[in-house]
Amino acid sequence: MKNTNKNQVLTKATELLPWYAIGKLSPDDVSFMDQAVASYPELKSQLNIELSTIEFVKKNPDLLNATALESPEDRVNQILNLLEESSYELLESKVNIQKKNQSQSLLKKVFGRLFPNAASFGAYQYAGIALVIFSLVVIVKNTFNDTPVVIQESVFYPAAKQNTTLKNKTNQTVLLLGVNGKLDSPKLLKLLEKVDAEINAVPEKDGMYRVTLGKKLNSITINALLDELRAEKELVWFAGESN
Amino acid sequence: MNAQLNDTESVKISKAERDTLLLKQIADGDKDAFKKLYISYQPRLIKFCSRILQNDVALAADMADEALIAVWNSAGSFSGKSQPSTWIHSIARFRLIAYLRKSKEVLLEDDSAALALIDESALPEEEIHTTETNDELFESISKLSDKHREVIELVYFKELSVKEVAKVLSISENTVKTRMFYARNKLKSILSSNGF
């Protein structure tokens, strides 16, 4: 209630500010503004800005015909320069992603060759498999710093509502994925399962999928995952992440 | 009427084809293609973003740049299943939502607040069908409109009250306040980009 009142006061005061600054308000409005400025320090600083603006514009009336933006041509040239400067950094990051992808496919190949008939193994053989996986994990983790390679069994809920409470554990990464269409192809679901993903929120239309991953991922791994997703779906846009 | 529709359709198709080609070239690192695409889309993206960002044109231009940089980085992932314009505008929309979440401190549980802000405006795709040329669009978003300049002159230079401005312009006092509010916002963008 208090906040609503504050918002109403600030909205009205912000509208009246120019006339307060030039001294052209009715006595009632002046009294309202005096109280508002005394109660909310942000209005005081806005008033100072307004006064300086009026003074500056009066001295430089040509500014009323000035443009707020550089031309698109100038801006795009600046962007291209910026992209050129950061291209080395991007290249380096792509190499890291490739290294990580190679490490994971190597893991799969080794596992496949060692245990081509894994499905028919008896219970006693799983201990041996677990040991091999653990050893490989240690080797790969030591080789490629900070790259998570343990793929846990996943839980996946395809159609939670938008207002579903987010599971927000500190050891998880939460991605917000913008997808042009539905995030519904079996291949996509499989990819998300690989990182122990759980979709917590599905938008009604053109919003974002909120996907909780089973572990904390670093930015390189997130980019690699998004690259894989993009290869499957036309638009997968990473919009944000939270702990 | 049919002929007109066909003409419109063919213009749309050729623009889509041109943009698809540009995206392919951008994916190969073609900077000239990126320049063409940027100049074609930037004003519309700024207009879309500025409406959501309460006419903060400078910020809207930064958001448009971010979206177009993302297009540069991910042009290779465009497969042609949808219109290039839809794809590009979707990227801008998602950047905007991400920004709103951050700046407005919208809680993760309350995405709907950020999405509602976006939904209040026209869909970005509708910007494509505006009849304004890019130059006209750029002019309208980057400069004070005649109406805004007029109200600022009456208040700052002639020092007229709300009532007096309303009388001079034959508009309501509420319209005077609202118009002045938006004019000041635009003026702030102009001043800040001119080093004030």
GROMACS .gro file of C-alpha atoms in nm:
model
  439
    1MET     CA    1   0.000   0.000   0.000
    2LYS     CA    2   0.281   0.232   0.101
    3ASN     CA    3   0.468   0.148  -0.218
    4THR     CA    4   0.161   0.220  -0.430
    5ASN     CA    5   0.127   0.558  -0.265
    6LYS     CA    6   0.495   0.631  -0.316
    7ASN     CA    7   0.470   0.535  -0.682
    8GLN     CA    8   0.169   0.759  -0.731
    9VAL     CA    9   0.347   1.052  -0.565
   10LEU     CA   10   0.663   0.997  -0.770
   11THR     CA   11   0.470   0.967  -1.097
   12LYS     CA   12   0.278   1.289  -1.036
   13ALA     CA   13   0.588   1.470  -0.911
   14THR     CA   14   0.794   1.360  -1.211
   15GLU     CA   15   0.528   1.498  -1.444
   16LEU     CA   16   0.512   1.832  -1.263
   17LEU     CA   17   0.888   1.867  -1.222
   18PRO     CA   18   0.956   2.095  -1.524
   19TRP     CA   19   0.693   2.344  -1.410
   20TYR     CA   20   0.816   2.323  -1.050
   21ALA     CA   21   1.164   2.401  -1.183
   22ILE     CA   22   1.048   2.709  -1.374
   23GLY     CA   23   0.816   2.821  -1.091
   24LYS     CA   24   0.493   2.788  -1.286
   25LEU     CA   25   0.273   2.573  -1.062
   26SER     CA   26  -0.043   2.652  -0.869
   27PRO     CA   27   0.003   2.701  -0.490
   28ASP     CA   28  -0.154   2.356  -0.427
   29ASP     CA   29   0.086   2.187  -0.667
   30VAL     CA   30   0.383   2.377  -0.521
   31SER     CA   31   0.290   2.255  -0.175
   32PHE     CA   32   0.255   1.898  -0.310
   33MET     CA   33   0.596   1.922  -0.478
   34ASP     CA   34   0.765   2.072  -0.170
   35GLN     CA   35   0.646   1.777   0.037
   36ALA     CA   36   0.735   1.521  -0.230
   37VAL     CA   37   1.087   1.658  -0.278
   38ALA     CA   38   1.140   1.666   0.099
   39SER     CA   39   1.017   1.306   0.135
   40TYR     CA   40   1.197   1.144  -0.157
   41PRO     CA   41   1.565   1.228  -0.214
   42GLU     CA   42   1.551   1.086  -0.569
   43LEU     CA   43   1.320   1.374  -0.660
   44LYS     CA   44   1.571   1.625  -0.530
   45SER     CA   45   1.838   1.491  -0.764
   46GLN     CA   46   1.586   1.480  -1.052
   47LEU     CA   47   1.506   1.843  -0.983
   48ASN     CA   48   1.873   1.936  -1.001
   49ILE     CA   49   1.905   1.753  -1.332
   50GLU     CA   50   1.595   1.930  -1.462
   51LEU     CA   51   1.735   2.270  -1.366
   52SER     CA   52   2.069   2.199  -1.532
   53THR     CA   53   1.893   2.064  -1.841
   54ILE     CA   54   1.682   2.377  -1.878
   55GLU     CA   55   1.987   2.597  -1.840
   56PHE     CA   56   2.191   2.389  -2.086
   57VAL     CA   57   1.916   2.372  -2.348
   58LYS     CA   58   1.855   2.746  -2.324
   59LYS     CA   59   2.224   2.806  -2.392
   60ASN     CA   60   2.231   2.545  -2.671
   61PRO     CA   61   1.893   2.559  -2.844
   62ASP     CA   62   2.033   2.373  -3.146
   63LEU     CA   63   2.030   2.060  -2.934
   64LEU     CA   64   1.655   2.042  -2.988
   65ASN     CA   65   1.736   1.951  -3.348
   66ALA     CA   66   2.020   1.715  -3.261
   67THR     CA   67   2.002   1.341  -3.291
   68ALA     CA   68   2.022   1.094  -3.004
   69LEU     CA   69   2.200   0.837  -3.209
   70GLU     CA   70   2.494   0.801  -3.436
   71SER     CA   71   2.404   0.695  -3.787
   72PRO     CA   72   2.349   0.320  -3.840
   73GLU     CA   73   2.654   0.320  -4.069
   74ASP     CA   74   2.878   0.460  -3.792
   75ARG     CA   75   2.742   0.220  -3.536
   76VAL     CA   76   2.781  -0.088  -3.751
   77ASN     CA   77   3.142   0.007  -3.827
   78GLN     CA   78   3.212   0.039  -3.455
   79ILE     CA   79   3.051  -0.300  -3.395
   80LEU     CA   80   3.259  -0.462  -3.665
   81ASN     CA   81   3.574  -0.317  -3.513
   82LEU     CA   82   3.467  -0.451  -3.177
   83LEU     CA   83   3.396  -0.794  -3.324
   84GLU     CA   84   3.734  -0.797  -3.488
   85GLU     CA   85   3.903  -0.721  -3.157
   86SER     CA   86   3.717  -0.999  -2.981
   87SER     CA   87   3.751  -1.254  -3.259
   88TYR     CA   88   4.065  -1.401  -3.105
   89GLU     CA   89   3.880  -1.455  -2.780
   90LEU     CA   90   3.589  -1.621  -2.962
   91LEU     CA   91   3.824  -1.844  -3.155
   92GLU     CA   92   3.986  -1.957  -2.834
   93SER     CA   93   3.649  -2.035  -2.680
   94LYS     CA   94   3.547  -2.242  -2.986
   95VAL     CA   95   3.864  -2.446  -2.957
   96ASN     CA   96   3.780  -2.519  -2.595
   97ILE     CA   97   3.429  -2.632  -2.692
   98GLN     CA   98   3.571  -2.863  -2.956
   99LYS     CA   99   3.815  -3.007  -2.703
  100LYS     CA  100   3.529  -3.071  -2.464
  101ASN     CA  101   3.312  -3.232  -2.733
  102GLN     CA  102   3.600  -3.449  -2.840
  103SER     CA  103   3.657  -3.560  -2.481
  104GLN     CA  104   3.294  -3.663  -2.444
  105SER     CA  105   3.275  -3.852  -2.773
  106LEU     CA  106   3.605  -4.022  -2.689
  107LEU     CA  107   3.451  -4.133  -2.360
  108LYS     CA  108   3.153  -4.278  -2.544
  109LYS     CA  109   3.370  -4.456  -2.800
  110VAL     CA  110   3.595  -4.611  -2.538
  111PHE     CA  111   3.295  -4.722  -2.338
  112GLY     CA  112   3.126  -4.864  -2.648
  113ARG     CA  113   3.436  -5.061  -2.747
  114LEU     CA  114   3.500  -5.192  -2.400
  115PHE     CA  115   3.142  -5.298  -2.345
  116PRO     CA  116   2.966  -5.354  -2.679
  117ASN     CA  117   2.702  -5.574  -2.512
  118ALA     CA  118   2.661  -5.366  -2.198
  119ALA     CA  119   2.285  -5.427  -2.192
  120SER     CA  120   2.332  -5.802  -2.129
  121PHE     CA  121   2.575  -5.762  -1.841
  122GLY     CA  122   2.495  -5.913  -1.507
  123ALA     CA  123   2.484  -5.712  -1.184
  124TYR     CA  124   2.838  -5.804  -1.082
  125GLN     CA  125   2.979  -5.652  -1.398
  126TYR     CA  126   2.838  -5.305  -1.322
  127ALA     CA  127   3.096  -5.256  -1.050
  128GLY     CA  128   3.367  -5.300  -1.315
  129ILE     CA  129   3.195  -5.055  -1.550
  130ALA     CA  130   3.160  -4.800  -1.271
  131LEU     CA  131   3.530  -4.830  -1.196
  132VAL     CA  132   3.623  -4.773  -1.562
  133ILE     CA  133   3.391  -4.471  -1.586
  134PHE     CA  134   3.531  -4.326  -1.267
  135SER     CA  135   3.888  -4.365  -1.396
  136LEU     CA  136   3.799  -4.203  -1.726
  137VAL     CA  137   3.626  -3.917  -1.548
  138VAL     CA  138   3.937  -3.852  -1.340
  139ILE     CA  139   4.163  -3.865  -1.646
  140VAL     CA  140   3.942  -3.640  -1.858
  141LYS     CA  141   3.877  -3.398  -1.576
  142ASN     CA  142   4.248  -3.360  -1.517
  143THR     CA  143   4.309  -3.311  -1.888
  144PHE     CA  144   4.036  -3.054  -1.952
  145ASN     CA  145   4.006  -2.812  -1.664
  146ASP     CA  146   3.666  -2.728  -1.525
  147THR     CA  147   3.473  -2.935  -1.775
  148PRO     CA  148   3.200  -3.146  -1.619
  149VAL     CA  149   3.176  -3.484  -1.783
  150VAL     CA  150   2.961  -3.687  -1.545
  151ILE     CA  151   2.623  -3.740  -1.705
  152GLN     CA  152   2.372  -3.835  -1.442
  153GLU     CA  153   2.042  -4.001  -1.500
  154SER     CA  154   1.793  -3.728  -1.581
  155VAL     CA  155   1.442  -3.633  -1.489
  156PHE     CA  156   1.244  -3.451  -1.754
  157TYR     CA  157   0.901  -3.296  -1.728
  158PRO     CA  158   0.785  -3.170  -2.066
  159ALA     CA  159   0.497  -2.938  -1.980
  160ALA     CA  160   0.511  -2.770  -1.644
  161LYS     CA  161   0.311  -2.449  -1.625
  162GLN     CA  162   0.463  -2.105  -1.643
  163ASN     CA  163   0.405  -2.041  -1.276
  164THR     CA  164   0.570  -2.361  -1.162
  165THR     CA  165   0.797  -2.286  -0.867
  166LEU     CA  166   1.155  -2.290  -0.976
  167LYS     CA  167   1.387  -2.534  -0.810
  168ASN     CA  168   1.675  -2.306  -0.740
  169LYS     CA  169   1.957  -2.497  -0.583
  170THR     CA  170   2.299  -2.344  -0.556
  171ASN     CA  171   2.465  -2.639  -0.724
  172GLN     CA  172   2.252  -2.610  -1.036
  173THR     CA  173   2.257  -2.398  -1.345
  174VAL     CA  174   1.929  -2.253  -1.462
  175LEU     CA  175   1.904  -2.169  -1.829
  176LEU     CA  176   1.636  -1.965  -1.992
  177LEU     CA  177   1.596  -2.083  -2.345
  178GLY     CA  178   1.408  -1.891  -2.604
  179VAL     CA  179   1.282  -2.128  -2.866
  180ASN     CA  180   1.100  -2.045  -3.184
  181GLY     CA  181   0.834  -2.312  -3.156
  182LYS     CA  182   0.802  -2.599  -2.918
  183LEU     CA  183   1.089  -2.762  -2.743
  184ASP     CA  184   0.950  -3.101  -2.827
  185SER     CA  185   1.164  -3.300  -3.065
  186PRO     CA  186   1.290  -3.631  -2.924
  187LYS     CA  187   1.645  -3.535  -3.018
  188LEU     CA  188   1.624  -3.213  -2.820
  189LEU     CA  189   1.486  -3.391  -2.520
  190LYS     CA  190   1.772  -3.636  -2.538
  191LEU     CA  191   2.026  -3.356  -2.551
  192LEU     CA  192   1.876  -3.196  -2.244
  193GLU     CA  193   1.868  -3.529  -2.068
  194LYS     CA  194   2.242  -3.557  -2.119
  195VAL     CA  195   2.292  -3.267  -1.882
  196ASP     CA  196   2.032  -3.389  -1.639
  197ALA     CA  197   1.790  -3.117  -1.744
  198GLU     CA  198   1.449  -3.056  -1.606
  199ILE     CA  199   1.214  -2.810  -1.776
  200ASN     CA  200   1.049  -2.608  -1.503
  201ALA     CA  201   0.844  -2.369  -1.705
  202VAL     CA  202   0.697  -2.376  -2.050
  203PRO     CA  203   0.567  -2.048  -2.187
  204GLU     CA  204   0.221  -2.008  -2.330
  205LYS     CA  205   0.368  -1.849  -2.640
  206ASP     CA  206   0.702  -1.712  -2.751
  207GLY     CA  207   0.843  -1.687  -2.402
  208MET     CA  208   1.123  -1.891  -2.261
  209TYR     CA  209   1.172  -2.237  -2.142
  210ARG     CA  210   1.325  -2.246  -1.802
  211VAL     CA  211   1.552  -2.543  -1.781
  212THR     CA  212   1.721  -2.652  -1.465
  213LEU     CA  213   2.034  -2.851  -1.517
  214GLY     CA  214   2.137  -3.117  -1.274
  215LYS     CA  215   2.472  -2.958  -1.211
  216LYS     CA  216   2.657  -2.629  -1.228
  217LEU     CA  217   2.802  -2.583  -1.576
  218ASN     CA  218   3.072  -2.345  -1.684
  219SER     CA  219   3.016  -2.104  -1.972
  220ILE     CA  220   3.210  -2.316  -2.222
  221THR     CA  221   2.996  -2.618  -2.151
  222ILE     CA  222   2.679  -2.411  -2.167
  223ASN     CA  223   2.784  -2.280  -2.508
  224ALA     CA  224   2.860  -2.631  -2.629
  225LEU     CA  225   2.516  -2.747  -2.516
  226LEU     CA  226   2.349  -2.452  -2.687
  227ASP     CA  227   2.541  -2.523  -3.008
  228GLU     CA  228   2.406  -2.877  -3.002
  229LEU     CA  229   2.055  -2.752  -2.936
  230ARG     CA  230   2.079  -2.496  -3.216
  231ALA     CA  231   2.184  -2.766  -3.458
  232GLU     CA  232   1.851  -2.935  -3.386
  233LYS     CA  233   1.622  -2.637  -3.367
  234GLU     CA  234   1.624  -2.325  -3.574
  235LEU     CA  235   1.621  -2.084  -3.287
  236VAL     CA  236   1.749  -2.166  -2.949
  237TRP     CA  237   1.848  -1.854  -2.774
  238PHE     CA  238   2.020  -1.847  -2.441
  239ALA     CA  239   1.865  -1.563  -2.253
  240GLY     CA  240   1.996  -1.592  -1.906
  241GLU     CA  241   2.132  -1.799  -1.628
  242SER     CA  242   2.094  -1.800  -1.258
  243ASN     CA  243   2.245  -1.996  -0.976
  244MET     CA  244  -0.683  -0.578  -5.497
  245ASN     CA  245  -0.548  -0.922  -5.579
  246ALA     CA  246  -0.273  -0.771  -5.784
  247GLN     CA  247  -0.185  -0.548  -5.492
  248LEU     CA  248  -0.170  -0.844  -5.255
  249ASN     CA  249   0.049  -1.030  -5.498
  250ASP     CA  250   0.283  -0.735  -5.522
  251THR     CA  251   0.307  -0.711  -5.144
  252GLU     CA  252   0.364  -1.083  -5.125
  253SER     CA  253   0.640  -1.077  -5.382
  254VAL     CA  254   0.814  -0.789  -5.203
  255LYS     CA  255   0.795  -0.986  -4.880
  256ILE     CA  256   0.931  -1.299  -5.041
  257SER     CA  257   1.219  -1.119  -5.206
  258LYS     CA  258   1.310  -0.948  -4.878
  259ALA     CA  259   1.302  -1.283  -4.701
  260GLU     CA  260   1.517  -1.437  -4.970
  261ARG     CA  261   1.761  -1.147  -4.959
  262ASP     CA  262   1.788  -1.169  -4.581
  263THR     CA  263   1.832  -1.547  -4.589
  264LEU     CA  264   2.117  -1.500  -4.833
  265LEU     CA  265   2.266  -1.228  -4.613
  266LEU     CA  266   2.250  -1.459  -4.311
  267LYS     CA  267   2.432  -1.729  -4.504
  268GLN     CA  268   2.702  -1.480  -4.600
  269ILE     CA  269   2.723  -1.355  -4.240
  270ALA     CA  270   2.769  -1.712  -4.122
  271ASP     CA  271   3.073  -1.721  -4.351
  272GLY     CA  272   3.206  -1.405  -4.187
  273ASP     CA  273   3.102  -1.160  -4.459
  274LYS     CA  274   3.116  -0.816  -4.298
  275ASP     CA  275   2.952  -0.634  -4.588
  276ALA     CA  276   2.654  -0.866  -4.560
  277PHE     CA  277   2.634  -0.789  -4.188
  278LYS     CA  278   2.643  -0.416  -4.264
  279LYS     CA  279   2.352  -0.451  -4.506
  280LEU     CA  280   2.148  -0.655  -4.261
  281TYR     CA  281   2.231  -0.419  -3.974
  282ILE     CA  282   2.125  -0.108  -4.165
  283SER     CA  283   1.808  -0.280  -4.276
  284TYR     CA  284   1.701  -0.397  -3.929
  285GLN     CA  285   1.853  -0.159  -3.676
  286PRO     CA  286   1.595   0.123  -3.691
  287ARG     CA  287   1.304  -0.119  -3.655
  288LEU     CA  288   1.467  -0.302  -3.368
  289ILE     CA  289   1.539   0.028  -3.192
  290LYS     CA  290   1.179   0.135  -3.235
  291PHE     CA  291   1.055  -0.195  -3.093
  292CYS     CA  292   1.296  -0.185  -2.799
  293SER     CA  293   1.239   0.182  -2.721
  294ARG     CA  294   0.867   0.130  -2.675
  295ILE     CA  295   0.934  -0.133  -2.412
  296LEU     CA  296   1.211   0.076  -2.256
  297GLN     CA  297   0.990   0.381  -2.213
  298ASN     CA  298   1.140   0.567  -2.505
  299ASP     CA  299   1.497   0.545  -2.380
  300VAL     CA  300   1.636   0.554  -2.731
  301ALA     CA  301   2.002   0.528  -2.634
  302LEU     CA  302   1.939   0.212  -2.433
  303ALA     CA  303   1.712   0.077  -2.706
  304ALA     CA  304   1.992   0.127  -2.958
  305ASP     CA  305   2.230  -0.067  -2.734
  306MET     CA  306   1.978  -0.349  -2.706
  307ALA     CA  307   1.934  -0.353  -3.084
  308ASP     CA  308   2.313  -0.371  -3.122
  309GLU     CA  309   2.332  -0.661  -2.879
  310ALA     CA  310   2.066  -0.847  -3.075
  311LEU     CA  311   2.243  -0.785  -3.404
  312ILE     CA  312   2.578  -0.894  -3.260
  313ALA     CA  313   2.400  -1.213  -3.158
  314VAL     CA  314   2.282  -1.247  -3.518
  315TRP     CA  315   2.644  -1.215  -3.631
  316ASN     CA  316   2.749  -1.483  -3.385
  317SER     CA  317   2.472  -1.731  -3.458
  318ALA     CA  318   2.378  -1.668  -3.821
  319GLY     CA  319   2.497  -2.020  -3.898
  320SER     CA  320   2.218  -2.165  -3.686
  321PHE     CA  321   1.947  -2.008  -3.900
  322SER     CA  322   1.807  -2.293  -4.106
  323GLY     CA  323   1.542  -2.107  -4.302
  324LYS     CA  324   1.243  -2.273  -4.140
  325SER     CA  325   1.099  -1.933  -4.052
  326GLN     CA  326   1.127  -1.583  -4.191
  327PRO     CA  327   1.467  -1.424  -4.120
  328SER     CA  328   1.285  -1.121  -3.981
  329THR     CA  329   1.096  -1.338  -3.731
  330TRP     CA  330   1.419  -1.502  -3.625
  331ILE     CA  331   1.601  -1.170  -3.583
  332HIS     CA  332   1.315  -1.008  -3.395
  333SER     CA  333   1.285  -1.310  -3.168
  334ILE     CA  334   1.647  -1.266  -3.072
  335ALA     CA  335   1.581  -0.900  -2.989
  336ARG     CA  336   1.277  -0.998  -2.788
  337PHE     CA  337   1.471  -1.249  -2.582
  338ARG     CA  338   1.753  -1.002  -2.521
  339LEU     CA  339   1.496  -0.754  -2.402
  340ILE     CA  340   1.333  -1.000  -2.167
  341ALA     CA  341   1.674  -1.090  -2.027
  342TYR     CA  342   1.750  -0.722  -1.975
  343LEU     CA  343   1.415  -0.653  -1.810
  344ARG     CA  344   1.464  -0.946  -1.577
  345LYS     CA  345   1.800  -0.807  -1.474
  346SER     CA  346   1.721  -0.440  -1.448
  347LYS     CA  347   1.375  -0.465  -1.301
  348GLU     CA  348   1.494  -0.740  -1.070
  349VAL     CA  349   1.204  -0.954  -1.184
  350LEU     CA  350   1.212  -1.269  -0.977
  351LEU     CA  351   1.266  -1.599  -1.149
  352GLU     CA  352   0.924  -1.709  -1.028
  353ASP     CA  353   0.765  -1.415  -1.201
  354ASP     CA  354   0.864  -1.429  -1.566
  355SER     CA  355   0.511  -1.333  -1.653
  356ALA     CA  356   0.582  -0.975  -1.541
  357ALA     CA  357   0.860  -0.932  -1.794
  358LEU     CA  358   0.666  -1.112  -2.064
  359ALA     CA  359   0.360  -0.900  -1.998
  360LEU     CA  360   0.566  -0.589  -2.059
  361ILE     CA  361   0.667  -0.725  -2.396
  362ASP     CA  362   0.317  -0.838  -2.486
  363GLU     CA  363   0.172  -0.494  -2.425
  364SER     CA  364   0.342  -0.365  -2.733
  365ALA     CA  365   0.293  -0.466  -3.089
  366LEU     CA  366   0.467  -0.782  -3.193
  367PRO     CA  367   0.809  -0.698  -3.332
  368GLU     CA  368   0.720  -0.864  -3.661
  369GLU     CA  369   0.460  -0.593  -3.712
  370GLU     CA  370   0.740  -0.340  -3.728
  371ILE     CA  371   0.845  -0.492  -4.057
  372HIS     CA  372   0.521  -0.394  -4.224
  373THR     CA  373   0.543  -0.029  -4.129
  374THR     CA  374   0.529   0.201  -4.427
  375GLU     CA  375   0.806   0.424  -4.297
  376THR     CA  376   1.138   0.400  -4.474
  377ASN     CA  377   1.447   0.325  -4.269
  378ASP     CA  378   1.559   0.688  -4.292
  379GLU     CA  379   1.220   0.813  -4.173
  380LEU     CA  380   1.221   0.561  -3.893
  381PHE     CA  381   1.570   0.658  -3.785
  382GLU     CA  382   1.476   1.026  -3.793
  383SER     CA  383   1.166   0.965  -3.584
  384ILE     CA  384   1.341   0.759  -3.319
  385SER     CA  385   1.660   0.959  -3.288
  386LYS     CA  386   1.529   1.316  -3.296
  387LEU     CA  387   1.266   1.511  -3.113
  388SER     CA  388   0.939   1.509  -3.301
  389ASP     CA  389   0.782   1.845  -3.389
  390LYS     CA  390   0.528   1.799  -3.111
  391HIS     CA  391   0.797   1.724  -2.855
  392ARG     CA  392   1.014   2.014  -2.964
  393GLU     CA  393   0.714   2.246  -2.950
  394VAL     CA  394   0.616   2.153  -2.594
  395ILE     CA  395   0.975   2.183  -2.472
  396GLU     CA  396   1.009   2.527  -2.629
  397LEU     CA  397   0.686   2.644  -2.468
  398VAL     CA  398   0.792   2.526  -2.122
  399TYR     CA  399   1.170   2.576  -2.116
  400PHE     CA  400   1.197   2.889  -2.330
  401LYS     CA  401   0.863   3.064  -2.290
  402GLU     CA  402   0.808   2.931  -1.938
  403LEU     CA  403   0.436   2.869  -1.982
  404SER     CA  404   0.231   2.686  -1.719
  405VAL     CA  405   0.051   2.356  -1.790
  406LYS     CA  406  -0.273   2.544  -1.840
  407GLU     CA  407  -0.117   2.796  -2.079
  408VAL     CA  408   0.050   2.526  -2.287
  409ALA     CA  409  -0.280   2.337  -2.305
  410LYS     CA  410  -0.447   2.653  -2.435
  411VAL     CA  411  -0.179   2.730  -2.693
  412LEU     CA  412  -0.176   2.374  -2.828
  413SER     CA  413  -0.550   2.312  -2.785
  414ILE     CA  414  -0.494   1.991  -2.594
  415SER     CA  415  -0.588   1.877  -2.243
  416GLU     CA  416  -0.366   1.953  -1.945
  417ASN     CA  417  -0.309   1.581  -1.895
  418THR     CA  418  -0.188   1.549  -2.254
  419VAL     CA  419   0.051   1.840  -2.193
  420LYS     CA  420   0.204   1.660  -1.894
  421THR     CA  421   0.232   1.328  -2.075
  422ARG     CA  422   0.376   1.486  -2.389
  423MET     CA  423   0.630   1.679  -2.185
  424PHE     CA  424   0.726   1.362  -1.998
  425TYR     CA  425   0.809   1.176  -2.321
  426ALA     CA  426   0.973   1.483  -2.474
  427ARG     CA  427   1.205   1.511  -2.173
  428ASN     CA  428   1.293   1.142  -2.198
  429LYS     CA  429   1.389   1.181  -2.561
  430LEU     CA  430   1.577   1.501  -2.482
  431LYS     CA  431   1.775   1.321  -2.211
  432SER     CA  432   1.885   1.060  -2.467
  433ILE     CA  433   1.988   1.337  -2.706
  434LEU     CA  434   2.179   1.524  -2.436
  435SER     CA  435   2.358   1.218  -2.308
  436SER     CA  436   2.466   1.112  -2.655
  437ASN     CA  437   2.593   1.466  -2.712
  438GLY     CA  438   2.813   1.453  -2.405
  439PHE     CA  439   2.593   1.632  -2.154
   0.00000   0.00000   0.00000
